[in-house]
mmCIF file of C-alpha atoms in Angstrom:
data_model
loop_
_atom_site.group_PDB
_atom_site.id
_atom_site.type_symbol
_atom_site.label_atom_id
_atom_site.label_comp_id
_atom_site.label_asym_id
_atom_site.label_seq_id
_atom_site.Cartn_x
_atom_site.Cartn_y
_atom_site.Cartn_z
ATOM 1 C CA UNK W 1 203.771 -124.917 -211.687
ATOM 2 C CA UNK W 2 207.077 -123.263 -212.666
ATOM 3 C CA UNK W 3 209.508 -125.074 -214.916
ATOM 4 C CA UNK W 4 212.898 -123.439 -214.771
ATOM 5 C CA UNK W 5 216.333 -124.290 -216.064
ATOM 6 C CA UNK W 6 218.847 -124.495 -213.227
ATOM 7 C CA UNK W 7 221.982 -122.382 -213.163
ATOM 8 C CA UNK W 8 220.917 -119.643 -215.578
ATOM 9 C CA UNK W 9 222.483 -116.223 -214.999
ATOM 10 C CA UNK W 10 219.640 -113.884 -213.995
ATOM 11 C CA UNK W 11 221.589 -110.764 -215.093
ATOM 12 C CA UNK W 12 221.622 -111.451 -218.841
ATOM 13 C CA UNK W 13 220.751 -108.479 -221.005
ATOM 14 C CA UNK W 14 217.596 -109.439 -222.938
ATOM 15 C CA UNK W 15 214.823 -111.042 -220.866
ATOM 16 C CA UNK W 16 211.729 -111.347 -223.045
ATOM 17 C CA UNK W 17 208.558 -112.681 -221.493
ATOM 18 C CA UNK W 18 205.743 -114.030 -223.669
ATOM 19 C CA UNK W 19 202.156 -114.176 -222.477
ATOM 20 C CA UNK W 20 199.325 -116.322 -223.792
ATOM 21 C CA UNK W 21 196.286 -114.590 -222.279
ATOM 22 C CA UNK W 22 193.381 -116.454 -220.682
ATOM 23 C CA UNK W 23 192.709 -118.862 -217.836
ATOM 24 C CA UNK W 24 194.497 -121.677 -219.688
ATOM 25 C CA UNK W 25 197.349 -119.420 -220.780
ATOM 26 C CA UNK W 26 200.899 -119.206 -219.565
ATOM 27 C CA UNK W 27 204.050 -117.104 -219.357
ATOM 28 C CA UNK W 28 207.439 -117.978 -220.833
ATOM 29 C CA UNK W 29 210.792 -116.296 -220.299
ATOM 30 C CA UNK W 30 213.536 -116.353 -222.896
ATOM 31 C CA UNK W 31 216.875 -114.924 -221.817
ATOM 32 C CA UNK W 32 219.248 -114.074 -224.661
ATOM 33 C CA UNK W 33 217.653 -116.760 -226.837
ATOM 34 C CA UNK W 34 217.565 -119.473 -224.149
ATOM 35 C CA UNK W 35 214.195 -120.706 -222.842
ATOM 36 C CA UNK W 36 214.621 -120.227 -219.103
ATOM 37 C CA UNK W 37 211.168 -120.819 -217.648
ATOM 38 C CA UNK W 38 207.498 -121.501 -218.325
ATOM 39 C CA UNK W 39 204.725 -120.777 -215.828
ATOM 40 C CA UNK W 40 201.054 -121.690 -216.143
ATOM 41 C CA UNK W 41 198.563 -118.866 -215.639
ATOM 42 C CA UNK W 42 197.942 -118.455 -211.888
ATOM 43 C CA UNK W 43 194.251 -119.106 -211.271
ATOM 44 C CA UNK W 44 192.076 -118.684 -208.193
ATOM 45 C CA UNK W 45 188.535 -119.886 -207.656
ATOM 46 C CA UNK W 46 186.111 -117.197 -206.518
ATOM 47 C CA UNK W 47 182.630 -117.909 -205.172
ATOM 48 C CA UNK W 48 180.052 -115.628 -206.788
ATOM 49 C CA UNK W 49 176.526 -116.324 -205.609
ATOM 50 C CA UNK W 50 175.888 -120.025 -206.112
ATOM 51 C CA UNK W 51 178.677 -120.556 -208.643
ATOM 52 C CA UNK W 52 182.429 -120.793 -208.422
ATOM 53 C CA UNK W 53 184.375 -118.866 -211.085
ATOM 54 C CA UNK W 54 187.993 -119.280 -212.117
ATOM 55 C CA UNK W 55 189.989 -116.119 -212.698
ATOM 56 C CA UNK W 56 193.582 -114.898 -212.956
ATOM 57 C CA UNK W 57 195.170 -114.206 -209.572
ATOM 58 C CA UNK W 58 196.644 -110.706 -209.712
ATOM 59 C CA UNK W 59 198.626 -111.309 -206.490
ATOM 60 C CA UNK W 60 200.262 -114.486 -207.792
ATOM 61 C CA UNK W 61 200.906 -112.832 -211.150
ATOM 62 C CA UNK W 62 202.861 -110.041 -209.471
ATOM 63 C CA UNK W 63 205.158 -112.643 -207.876
ATOM 64 C CA UNK W 64 205.656 -114.517 -211.159
ATOM 65 C CA UNK W 65 206.544 -111.396 -213.127
ATOM 66 C CA UNK W 66 208.859 -110.098 -210.400
ATOM 67 C CA UNK W 67 210.640 -113.456 -210.330
ATOM 68 C CA UNK W 68 210.983 -113.553 -214.128
ATOM 69 C CA UNK W 69 212.193 -109.932 -214.098
ATOM 70 C CA UNK W 70 211.601 -109.344 -217.827
ATOM 71 C CA UNK W 71 213.156 -106.402 -219.658
ATOM 72 C CA UNK W 72 210.269 -106.629 -222.135
ATOM 73 C CA UNK W 73 206.973 -108.490 -222.518
ATOM 74 C CA UNK W 74 205.201 -109.645 -225.662
ATOM 75 C CA UNK W 75 201.499 -110.128 -224.949
ATOM 76 C CA UNK W 76 198.885 -111.640 -227.213
ATOM 77 C CA UNK W 77 196.419 -108.938 -228.302
ATOM 78 C CA UNK W 78 193.051 -110.541 -227.711
ATOM 79 C CA UNK W 79 189.437 -109.670 -228.335
ATOM 80 C CA UNK W 80 186.069 -111.343 -228.320
ATOM 81 C CA UNK W 81 185.637 -114.400 -230.534
ATOM 82 C CA UNK W 82 182.688 -115.264 -232.783
ATOM 83 C CA UNK W 83 179.944 -117.247 -231.025
ATOM 84 C CA UNK W 84 181.484 -116.572 -227.616
ATOM 85 C CA UNK W 85 178.949 -115.816 -224.888
ATOM 86 C CA UNK W 86 178.745 -112.511 -223.070
ATOM 87 C CA UNK W 87 179.851 -114.004 -219.752
ATOM 88 C CA UNK W 88 182.898 -115.769 -221.189
ATOM 89 C CA UNK W 89 183.835 -112.670 -223.229
ATOM 90 C CA UNK W 90 183.744 -110.596 -220.037
ATOM 91 C CA UNK W 91 185.853 -113.179 -218.157
ATOM 92 C CA UNK W 92 188.409 -113.254 -220.986
ATOM 93 C CA UNK W 93 188.588 -109.450 -220.970
ATOM 94 C CA UNK W 94 189.023 -109.473 -217.202
ATOM 95 C CA UNK W 95 192.009 -111.828 -217.562
ATOM 96 C CA UNK W 96 193.585 -109.603 -220.192
ATOM 97 C CA UNK W 97 193.003 -106.528 -218.015
ATOM 98 C CA UNK W 98 194.593 -108.092 -214.939
ATOM 99 C CA UNK W 99 197.686 -109.031 -216.961
ATOM 100 C CA UNK W 100 197.896 -105.585 -218.565
ATOM 101 C CA UNK W 101 197.459 -103.865 -215.195
ATOM 102 C CA UNK W 102 200.117 -105.913 -213.425
ATOM 103 C CA UNK W 103 202.634 -105.350 -216.241
ATOM 104 C CA UNK W 104 201.911 -101.603 -216.145
ATOM 105 C CA UNK W 105 202.227 -101.444 -212.352
ATOM 106 C CA UNK W 106 205.579 -103.240 -212.535
ATOM 107 C CA UNK W 107 206.671 -100.898 -215.360
ATOM 108 C CA UNK W 108 207.432 -103.710 -217.807
ATOM 109 C CA UNK W 109 207.548 -102.427 -221.414
ATOM 110 C CA UNK W 110 204.942 -104.313 -223.484
ATOM 111 C CA UNK W 111 204.404 -105.058 -227.152
ATOM 112 C CA UNK W 112 200.987 -106.421 -228.099
ATOM 113 C CA UNK W 113 200.750 -108.838 -230.996
ATOM 114 C CA UNK W 114 197.757 -110.296 -232.803
ATOM 115 C CA UNK W 115 197.607 -114.110 -232.833
ATOM 116 C CA UNK W 116 197.823 -114.339 -236.631
ATOM 117 C CA UNK W 117 200.980 -112.200 -236.675
ATOM 118 C CA UNK W 118 203.032 -114.163 -234.131
ATOM 119 C CA UNK W 119 201.760 -117.498 -235.483
ATOM 120 C CA UNK W 120 202.801 -116.631 -239.046
ATOM 121 C CA UNK W 121 206.182 -115.212 -237.988
ATOM 122 C CA UNK W 122 206.965 -118.272 -235.854
ATOM 123 C CA UNK W 123 205.775 -120.767 -238.519
ATOM 124 C CA UNK W 124 203.254 -122.204 -236.093
ATOM 125 C CA UNK W 125 201.024 -124.093 -238.509
ATOM 126 C CA UNK W 126 197.350 -124.796 -237.745
ATOM 127 C CA UNK W 127 195.663 -126.015 -234.563
ATOM 128 C CA UNK W 128 196.672 -126.002 -230.895
ATOM 129 C CA UNK W 129 198.881 -129.050 -231.346
ATOM 130 C CA UNK W 130 200.893 -127.086 -233.903
ATOM 131 C CA UNK W 131 202.055 -124.724 -231.147
ATOM 132 C CA UNK W 132 203.269 -127.584 -228.979
ATOM 133 C CA UNK W 133 205.083 -129.222 -231.888
ATOM 134 C CA UNK W 134 206.723 -125.953 -232.925
ATOM 135 C CA UNK W 135 207.873 -125.222 -229.350
ATOM 136 C CA UNK W 136 209.344 -128.737 -229.107
ATOM 137 C CA UNK W 137 211.084 -128.179 -232.432
ATOM 138 C CA UNK W 138 212.637 -124.909 -231.263
ATOM 139 C CA UNK W 139 213.564 -126.250 -227.805
ATOM 140 C CA UNK W 140 214.025 -130.029 -228.084
ATOM 141 C CA UNK W 141 215.682 -130.191 -224.645
ATOM 142 C CA UNK W 142 212.451 -128.826 -223.087
ATOM 143 C CA UNK W 143 209.944 -131.222 -224.734
ATOM 144 C CA UNK W 144 208.786 -132.399 -221.306
ATOM 145 C CA UNK W 145 207.321 -128.929 -220.695
ATOM 146 C CA UNK W 146 204.928 -129.336 -223.664
ATOM 147 C CA UNK W 147 204.100 -133.050 -223.661
ATOM 148 C CA UNK W 148 200.365 -132.847 -222.848
ATOM 149 C CA UNK W 149 197.605 -131.359 -225.035
ATOM 150 C CA UNK W 150 196.708 -129.018 -222.143
ATOM 151 C CA UNK W 151 200.206 -127.506 -222.412
ATOM 152 C CA UNK W 152 199.257 -125.590 -225.564
ATOM 153 C CA UNK W 153 199.178 -122.339 -223.537
ATOM 154 C CA UNK W 154 202.779 -122.913 -222.478
ATOM 155 C CA UNK W 155 203.825 -123.524 -226.069
ATOM 156 C CA UNK W 156 202.011 -120.427 -227.289
ATOM 157 C CA UNK W 157 203.637 -118.300 -224.569
ATOM 158 C CA UNK W 158 207.043 -119.553 -225.753
ATOM 159 C CA UNK W 159 206.273 -118.729 -229.379
ATOM 160 C CA UNK W 160 204.994 -115.273 -228.391
ATOM 161 C CA UNK W 161 208.198 -114.675 -226.381
ATOM 162 C CA UNK W 162 210.271 -115.754 -229.390
ATOM 163 C CA UNK W 163 208.270 -113.370 -231.580
ATOM 164 C CA UNK W 164 208.933 -110.579 -229.044
ATOM 165 C CA UNK W 165 212.627 -111.351 -228.998
ATOM 166 C CA UNK W 166 212.754 -110.998 -232.793
ATOM 167 C CA UNK W 167 211.192 -107.528 -232.478
ATOM 168 C CA UNK W 168 213.826 -106.223 -230.040
#
């Protein structure tokens, strides 16, 4: 689902997109300091043998990024996590690779940032709820976009986009 502010000028100079990688991640677009849109990660279900797997839809991602038309992207630099299984590590890497590939194909300049770096810079605090609260603090008129616990990916994408904007 895309949440977008109506009436924003699409030709503003700095269009920074933030990306929280993973199946529960999201993309956020900040245009000259204004939060313009938030989009949940596009997911498709793929049947593999007897199981159904969820993965990032490269085709849908192309449409989202073209519509956002970012001049720059800030993407969370991810890796495997302790105690994470081999299968889930591979799936997470696949998601990151799809995102990286689509951004490269669309020639969007990218800056990768480690989670601890953007979180510290954006005064995130601790826990997933901290991201939602910080995003609501920064954009009180958009609180509806972050109201549910499952919206933590949206909030993190916003904070990553804000971090990216500060780097430009």
